[in-house]
């Protein structure tokens, strides 16, 4: 499934600290190796005809804002939103995906 995309980004929404990647998304990154960033402007540098997927890690207070920004920069993006307010629960969700070999929910 992830192979159908030339680029797969893991984007941390505003307000998420490093632990949301290093703790919660560590196994997910090891399994799928997406490009990790908190700067969604990078999406504008990808060629327009390249298929792009974004897994967005966000809390409920920033998810809608981040979604609008990403979709404005990259129309047609495959946006996979993981919206969880608790670090431990986010880790559980992403670990489950890694174990099941499912990069997108």
PDB file of C-alpha atoms in Angstrom:
ATOM      1  CA  UNK A   1       0.000   0.000   0.000  1.00  0.00           C
ATOM      2  CA  UNK A   2       2.736   2.503   0.916  1.00  0.00           C
ATOM      3  CA  UNK A   3       4.569   1.497  -2.270  1.00  0.00           C
ATOM      4  CA  UNK A   4       1.983   3.301  -4.390  1.00  0.00           C
ATOM      5  CA  UNK A   5       3.366   6.633  -3.127  1.00  0.00           C
ATOM      6  CA  UNK A   6       6.714   8.078  -4.177  1.00  0.00           C
ATOM      7  CA  UNK A   7       6.818  10.157  -1.001  1.00  0.00           C
ATOM      8  CA  UNK A   8       5.501   9.378   2.465  1.00  0.00           C
ATOM      9  CA  UNK A   9       5.799  12.081   5.092  1.00  0.00           C
ATOM     10  CA  UNK A  10       5.212  11.808   8.821  1.00  0.00           C
ATOM     11  CA  UNK A  11       4.308  15.329   9.917  1.00  0.00           C
ATOM     12  CA  UNK A  12       4.041  16.431  13.525  1.00  0.00           C
ATOM     13  CA  UNK A  13       1.377  19.099  13.964  1.00  0.00           C
ATOM     14  CA  UNK A  14       2.160  22.308  15.854  1.00  0.00           C
ATOM     15  CA  UNK A  15       2.622  21.829  19.570  1.00  0.00           C
ATOM     16  CA  UNK A  16       3.876  18.244  19.453  1.00  0.00           C
ATOM     17  CA  UNK A  17       7.243  17.860  21.090  1.00  0.00           C
ATOM     18  CA  UNK A  18      10.057  15.496  20.167  1.00  0.00           C
ATOM     19  CA  UNK A  19       8.676  12.697  22.376  1.00  0.00           C
ATOM     20  CA  UNK A  20       5.731  12.334  20.011  1.00  0.00           C
ATOM     21  CA  UNK A  21       8.218  11.144  17.422  1.00  0.00           C
ATOM     22  CA  UNK A  22      10.980   9.525  19.473  1.00  0.00           C
ATOM     23  CA  UNK A  23       8.627   7.641  21.776  1.00  0.00           C
ATOM     24  CA  UNK A  24       5.278   7.321  20.032  1.00  0.00           C
ATOM     25  CA  UNK A  25       6.381   6.983  16.412  1.00  0.00           C
ATOM     26  CA  UNK A  26       9.729   5.207  16.763  1.00  0.00           C
ATOM     27  CA  UNK A  27       8.541   1.744  15.725  1.00  0.00           C
ATOM     28  CA  UNK A  28       6.291   3.204  13.021  1.00  0.00           C
ATOM     29  CA  UNK A  29       9.282   5.039  11.531  1.00  0.00           C
ATOM     30  CA  UNK A  30      11.490   1.955  11.756  1.00  0.00           C
ATOM     31  CA  UNK A  31       8.893  -0.070   9.844  1.00  0.00           C
ATOM     32  CA  UNK A  32       7.841   2.425   7.147  1.00  0.00           C
ATOM     33  CA  UNK A  33      10.661   5.034   7.119  1.00  0.00           C
ATOM     34  CA  UNK A  34       8.628   8.090   6.133  1.00  0.00           C
ATOM     35  CA  UNK A  35      10.242  11.516   5.834  1.00  0.00           C
ATOM     36  CA  UNK A  36       9.771  13.094   9.283  1.00  0.00           C
ATOM     37  CA  UNK A  37       9.194  16.811   9.665  1.00  0.00           C
ATOM     38  CA  UNK A  38       7.146  19.443  11.415  1.00  0.00           C
ATOM     39  CA  UNK A  39       7.390  21.751   8.380  1.00  0.00           C
ATOM     40  CA  UNK A  40       4.565  20.968   5.980  1.00  0.00           C
ATOM     41  CA  UNK A  41       5.943  23.578   3.552  1.00  0.00           C
ATOM     42  CA  UNK A  42       8.290  20.821   2.332  1.00  0.00           C
ATOM     43  CA  UNK A  43       5.307  19.399   0.460  1.00  0.00           C
ATOM     44  CA  UNK A  44       5.445  22.311  -1.970  1.00  0.00           C
ATOM     45  CA  UNK A  45       8.885  21.178  -3.195  1.00  0.00           C
ATOM     46  CA  UNK A  46       7.694  17.755  -4.353  1.00  0.00           C
ATOM     47  CA  UNK A  47       6.984  17.495  -8.104  1.00  0.00           C
ATOM     48  CA  UNK A  48       3.285  17.982  -8.806  1.00  0.00           C
ATOM     49  CA  UNK A  49       2.829  14.635 -10.525  1.00  0.00           C
ATOM     50  CA  UNK A  50       4.446  12.583  -7.729  1.00  0.00           C
ATOM     51  CA  UNK A  51       1.997  10.661  -5.523  1.00  0.00           C
ATOM     52  CA  UNK A  52       2.350  11.851  -1.916  1.00  0.00           C
ATOM     53  CA  UNK A  53       1.032  10.432   1.343  1.00  0.00           C
ATOM     54  CA  UNK A  54       1.129  12.273   4.650  1.00  0.00           C
ATOM     55  CA  UNK A  55       0.604  10.689   8.021  1.00  0.00           C
ATOM     56  CA  UNK A  56      -0.230  13.607  10.281  1.00  0.00           C
ATOM     57  CA  UNK A  57       0.235  13.213  14.023  1.00  0.00           C
ATOM     58  CA  UNK A  58      -1.935  15.755  15.791  1.00  0.00           C
ATOM     59  CA  UNK A  59      -3.878  16.523  18.908  1.00  0.00           C
ATOM     60  CA  UNK A  60      -7.525  17.432  18.598  1.00  0.00           C
ATOM     61  CA  UNK A  61      -6.806  21.136  19.150  1.00  0.00           C
ATOM     62  CA  UNK A  62      -4.505  21.440  16.092  1.00  0.00           C
ATOM     63  CA  UNK A  63      -5.715  18.731  13.715  1.00  0.00           C
ATOM     64  CA  UNK A  64      -8.154  20.819  11.657  1.00  0.00           C
ATOM     65  CA  UNK A  65      -5.659  23.674  11.234  1.00  0.00           C
ATOM     66  CA  UNK A  66      -2.889  21.315  10.102  1.00  0.00           C
ATOM     67  CA  UNK A  67      -5.247  19.502   7.728  1.00  0.00           C
ATOM     68  CA  UNK A  68      -6.229  22.758   5.998  1.00  0.00           C
ATOM     69  CA  UNK A  69      -2.582  23.814   5.636  1.00  0.00           C
ATOM     70  CA  UNK A  70      -1.450  20.481   4.192  1.00  0.00           C
ATOM     71  CA  UNK A  71      -4.337  20.160   1.755  1.00  0.00           C
ATOM     72  CA  UNK A  72      -3.794  23.750   0.547  1.00  0.00           C
ATOM     73  CA  UNK A  73      -0.122  23.051  -0.166  1.00  0.00           C
ATOM     74  CA  UNK A  74      -0.687  19.680  -1.774  1.00  0.00           C
ATOM     75  CA  UNK A  75      -4.061  19.123  -3.470  1.00  0.00           C
ATOM     76  CA  UNK A  76      -4.750  15.427  -3.927  1.00  0.00           C
ATOM     77  CA  UNK A  77      -2.493  14.356  -1.059  1.00  0.00           C
ATOM     78  CA  UNK A  78      -3.344  11.059   0.658  1.00  0.00           C
ATOM     79  CA  UNK A  79      -3.808  12.501   4.150  1.00  0.00           C
ATOM     80  CA  UNK A  80      -3.825   9.963   6.957  1.00  0.00           C
ATOM     81  CA  UNK A  81      -4.695  11.764  10.184  1.00  0.00           C
ATOM     82  CA  UNK A  82      -3.819  10.224  13.533  1.00  0.00           C
ATOM     83  CA  UNK A  83      -5.565  12.482  16.032  1.00  0.00           C
ATOM     84  CA  UNK A  84      -4.873  11.498  19.626  1.00  0.00           C
ATOM     85  CA  UNK A  85      -4.478  13.704  22.701  1.00  0.00           C
ATOM     86  CA  UNK A  86      -2.451  11.255  24.787  1.00  0.00           C
ATOM     87  CA  UNK A  87       1.171  10.297  24.054  1.00  0.00           C
ATOM     88  CA  UNK A  88       0.773   6.730  25.332  1.00  0.00           C
ATOM     89  CA  UNK A  89      -2.334   6.162  23.220  1.00  0.00           C
ATOM     90  CA  UNK A  90      -0.579   7.601  20.147  1.00  0.00           C
ATOM     91  CA  UNK A  91       2.283   5.170  20.735  1.00  0.00           C
ATOM     92  CA  UNK A  92      -0.172   2.281  20.948  1.00  0.00           C
ATOM     93  CA  UNK A  93      -1.937   3.268  17.705  1.00  0.00           C
ATOM     94  CA  UNK A  94       1.301   3.642  15.754  1.00  0.00           C
ATOM     95  CA  UNK A  95       2.837   0.470  17.191  1.00  0.00           C
ATOM     96  CA  UNK A  96      -0.275  -1.462  16.147  1.00  0.00           C
ATOM     97  CA  UNK A  97       0.076  -0.154  12.617  1.00  0.00           C
ATOM     98  CA  UNK A  98       3.757  -1.124  12.518  1.00  0.00           C
ATOM     99  CA  UNK A  99       3.026  -4.633  13.786  1.00  0.00           C
ATOM    100  CA  UNK A 100       0.231  -5.090  11.245  1.00  0.00           C
ATOM    101  CA  UNK A 101       2.308  -3.605   8.381  1.00  0.00           C
ATOM    102  CA  UNK A 102      -0.413  -0.997   7.793  1.00  0.00           C
ATOM    103  CA  UNK A 103       1.106   2.455   7.283  1.00  0.00           C
ATOM    104  CA  UNK A 104      -2.291   4.114   6.893  1.00  0.00           C
ATOM    105  CA  UNK A 105      -5.433   3.890   8.994  1.00  0.00           C
TER     106      UNK A 105
END
